[in-house]
PDB file of C-alpha atoms and ligand atoms in Angstrom:
ATOM      1  CA  MET W   1      -3.777 -15.530  16.917  1.00  0.00           C
ATOM      2  CA  GLU W   2      -4.348 -12.754  14.408  1.00  0.00           C
ATOM      3  CA  ASN W   3      -3.388  -9.319  15.653  1.00  0.00           C
ATOM      4  CA  TRP W   4      -5.169  -6.519  13.784  1.00  0.00           C
ATOM      5  CA  ILE W   5      -3.990  -3.006  14.620  1.00  0.00           C
ATOM      6  CA  ARG W   6      -6.054   0.066  13.866  1.00  0.00           C
ATOM      7  CA  ILE W   7      -3.747   2.430  12.013  1.00  0.00           C
ATOM      8  CA  ALA W   8      -5.859   5.033  10.223  1.00  0.00           C
ATOM      9  CA  THR W   9      -9.310   5.984   9.119  1.00  0.00           C
ATOM     10  CA  LEU W  10     -10.332   5.773   5.484  1.00  0.00           C
ATOM     11  CA  ASP W  11     -10.642   9.568   5.470  1.00  0.00           C
ATOM     12  CA  ASP W  12      -6.966   9.886   6.465  1.00  0.00           C
ATOM     13  CA  ILE W  13      -6.008   8.518   3.040  1.00  0.00           C
ATOM     14  CA  PRO W  14      -6.670  10.700  -0.001  1.00  0.00           C
ATOM     15  CA  ALA W  15      -8.669   9.018  -2.749  1.00  0.00           C
ATOM     16  CA  LEU W  16      -6.274   7.701  -5.429  1.00  0.00           C
ATOM     17  CA  GLY W  17      -3.463   8.568  -3.070  1.00  0.00           C
ATOM     18  CA  SER W  18      -1.602   7.214  -0.118  1.00  0.00           C
ATOM     19  CA  ARG W  19      -0.465   7.834   3.415  1.00  0.00           C
ATOM     20  CA  VAL W  20       2.723   6.596   5.018  1.00  0.00           C
ATOM     21  CA  VAL W  21       2.650   4.927   8.397  1.00  0.00           C
ATOM     22  CA  LYS W  22       5.906   4.444  10.286  1.00  0.00           C
ATOM     23  CA  THR W  23       6.288   1.021  11.881  1.00  0.00           C
ATOM     24  CA  PRO W  24       9.183  -0.856  13.492  1.00  0.00           C
ATOM     25  CA  GLN W  25       9.356  -2.826  10.223  1.00  0.00           C
ATOM     26  CA  GLY W  26       9.823   0.363   8.191  1.00  0.00           C
ATOM     27  CA  ASP W  27       7.560   2.734   6.333  1.00  0.00           C
ATOM     28  CA  ILE W  28       4.277   1.251   5.157  1.00  0.00           C
ATOM     29  CA  ALA W  29       2.325   2.965   2.390  1.00  0.00           C
ATOM     30  CA  LEU W  30      -1.452   2.747   2.610  1.00  0.00           C
ATOM     31  CA  PHE W  31      -3.112   3.198  -0.772  1.00  0.00           C
ATOM     32  CA  ARG W  32      -6.742   4.072  -1.354  1.00  0.00           C
ATOM     33  CA  THR W  33      -8.208   3.120  -4.712  1.00  0.00           C
ATOM     34  CA  ALA W  34     -11.127   4.704  -6.560  1.00  0.00           C
ATOM     35  CA  ASP W  35     -13.419   1.951  -5.272  1.00  0.00           C
ATOM     36  CA  ASP W  36     -12.406   2.808  -1.679  1.00  0.00           C
ATOM     37  CA  GLN W  37     -10.352  -0.278  -1.040  1.00  0.00           C
ATOM     38  CA  VAL W  38      -7.188   0.071   1.024  1.00  0.00           C
ATOM     39  CA  PHE W  39      -3.942  -1.792   0.324  1.00  0.00           C
ATOM     40  CA  ALA W  40      -0.692  -1.739   2.278  1.00  0.00           C
ATOM     41  CA  LEU W  41       2.771  -2.213   0.828  1.00  0.00           C
ATOM     42  CA  HIS W  42       6.232  -1.467   2.113  1.00  0.00           C
ATOM     43  CA  ASP W  43       7.102   1.972   0.768  1.00  0.00           C
ATOM     44  CA  ARG W  44       9.962   0.669  -1.363  1.00  0.00           C
ATOM     45  CA  CYS W  45       9.799  -0.129  -5.033  1.00  0.00           C
ATOM     46  CA  PRO W  46      11.259  -3.565  -5.891  1.00  0.00           C
ATOM     47  CA  HIS W  47      13.326  -1.899  -8.632  1.00  0.00           C
ATOM     48  CA  LYS W  48      15.561   0.600  -6.816  1.00  0.00           C
ATOM     49  CA  GLY W  49      13.663   1.402  -3.656  1.00  0.00           C
ATOM     50  CA  GLY W  50      11.608   4.338  -4.932  1.00  0.00           C
ATOM     51  CA  PRO W  51       8.898   5.686  -2.610  1.00  0.00           C
ATOM     52  CA  LEU W  52       5.756   4.029  -3.938  1.00  0.00           C
ATOM     53  CA  SER W  53       3.662   6.278  -1.684  1.00  0.00           C
ATOM     54  CA  GLN W  54       4.509   9.147  -4.045  1.00  0.00           C
ATOM     55  CA  GLY W  55       3.381   7.246  -7.102  1.00  0.00           C
ATOM     56  CA  MET W  56       0.175   7.530  -9.066  1.00  0.00           C
ATOM     57  CA  VAL W  57      -2.633   5.115  -8.210  1.00  0.00           C
ATOM     58  CA  PHE W  58      -4.809   3.805 -11.022  1.00  0.00           C
ATOM     59  CA  GLY W  59      -7.075   0.797 -10.757  1.00  0.00           C
ATOM     60  CA  HIS W  60      -5.396  -1.537  -8.262  1.00  0.00           C
ATOM     61  CA  THR W  61      -1.924  -0.493  -9.375  1.00  0.00           C
ATOM     62  CA  VAL W  62       0.582   2.176  -8.387  1.00  0.00           C
ATOM     63  CA  ALA W  63       3.164   3.599 -10.775  1.00  0.00           C
ATOM     64  CA  CYS W  64       6.534   4.151  -9.108  1.00  0.00           C
ATOM     65  CA  PRO W  65       7.532   7.842  -9.320  1.00  0.00           C
ATOM     66  CA  LEU W  66      11.158   7.073 -10.141  1.00  0.00           C
ATOM     67  CA  HIS W  67      11.168   4.934 -13.279  1.00  0.00           C
ATOM     68  CA  GLY W  68       7.498   4.134 -13.809  1.00  0.00           C
ATOM     69  CA  TRP W  69       7.322   0.461 -12.884  1.00  0.00           C
ATOM     70  CA  ASN W  70       3.739  -0.561 -12.192  1.00  0.00           C
ATOM     71  CA  ILE W  71       3.190  -2.434  -8.944  1.00  0.00           C
ATOM     72  CA  ASN W  72       0.047  -4.447  -8.314  1.00  0.00           C
ATOM     73  CA  LEU W  73      -1.442  -3.306  -5.006  1.00  0.00           C
ATOM     74  CA  GLU W  74      -3.130  -6.648  -4.349  1.00  0.00           C
ATOM     75  CA  SER W  75       0.031  -8.738  -4.607  1.00  0.00           C
ATOM     76  CA  GLY W  76       2.948  -6.292  -4.401  1.00  0.00           C
ATOM     77  CA  GLU W  77       4.235  -7.826  -7.647  1.00  0.00           C
ATOM     78  CA  ALA W  78       5.650  -5.709 -10.448  1.00  0.00           C
ATOM     79  CA  VAL W  79       3.501  -5.844 -13.559  1.00  0.00           C
ATOM     80  CA  ALA W  80       5.216  -7.649 -16.483  1.00  0.00           C
ATOM     81  CA  PRO W  81       7.582  -7.204 -18.221  1.00  0.00           C
ATOM     82  CA  ASP W  82       9.175  -5.974 -14.980  1.00  0.00           C
ATOM     83  CA  VAL W  83       9.923  -8.540 -12.302  1.00  0.00           C
ATOM     84  CA  GLY W  84      10.073  -8.019  -8.549  1.00  0.00           C
ATOM     85  CA  CYS W  85       7.923  -7.897  -5.479  1.00  0.00           C
ATOM     86  CA  THR W  86       7.326  -5.484  -2.633  1.00  0.00           C
ATOM     87  CA  LYS W  87       6.160  -6.940   0.651  1.00  0.00           C
ATOM     88  CA  LYS W  88       2.442  -6.608   1.067  1.00  0.00           C
ATOM     89  CA  LEU W  89       0.549  -6.440   4.364  1.00  0.00           C
ATOM     90  CA  ALA W  90      -3.027  -7.520   4.918  1.00  0.00           C
ATOM     91  CA  THR W  91      -5.535  -4.760   5.581  1.00  0.00           C
ATOM     92  CA  ARG W  92      -9.107  -4.750   6.736  1.00  0.00           C
ATOM     93  CA  LEU W  93     -11.603  -1.927   6.451  1.00  0.00           C
ATOM     94  CA  GLU W  94     -14.354  -1.828   9.026  1.00  0.00           C
ATOM     95  CA  ALA W  95     -16.771   1.055   9.625  1.00  0.00           C
ATOM     96  CA  GLY W  96     -14.344   3.545   8.077  1.00  0.00           C
ATOM     97  CA  GLU W  97     -11.374   2.336  10.157  1.00  0.00           C
ATOM     98  CA  VAL W  98      -8.319   0.758   8.573  1.00  0.00           C
ATOM     99  CA  TYR W  99      -6.655  -2.197  10.323  1.00  0.00           C
ATOM    100  CA  LEU W 100      -3.302  -3.749   9.536  1.00  0.00           C
ATOM    101  CA  LEU W 101      -2.439  -7.352  10.308  1.00  0.00           C
ATOM    102  CA  ALA W 102       0.652  -7.168  12.512  1.00  0.00           C
TER     103      ALA W 102
HETATM  104  S1  FES B 201      12.728   2.603  -8.267  1.00  0.00           S
HETATM  105 FE1  FES B 201      10.696   2.223  -8.852  1.00  0.00          FE
HETATM  106  S2  FES B 201      10.745   2.023 -10.973  1.00  0.00           S
HETATM  107 FE2  FES B 201      12.809   2.336 -10.415  1.00  0.00          FE
END
């Protein structure tokens, strides 16, 4: 059975920014895009583990603050020519509340 956990409100996450949520699986970065969608990725860049939560969000992409790899927020995949993937978690936005699929 699906287990959705309420972890934040949309207002907790700055527009074009992120918020880190600590979980037993590690730090999860919640990103809010300009169109008010929320994406969740592990807060580790697939390159050398940079904190993606401190990167710049544009479109549905975040630029890692360390070496500038672009990571697709929808898939967790690095944008070519870079190759790698950060684990993504499913999110759901309902009445201003953000849920994470545990
Ligand atoms: S650690 Fe993210 S680009 Fe190098």
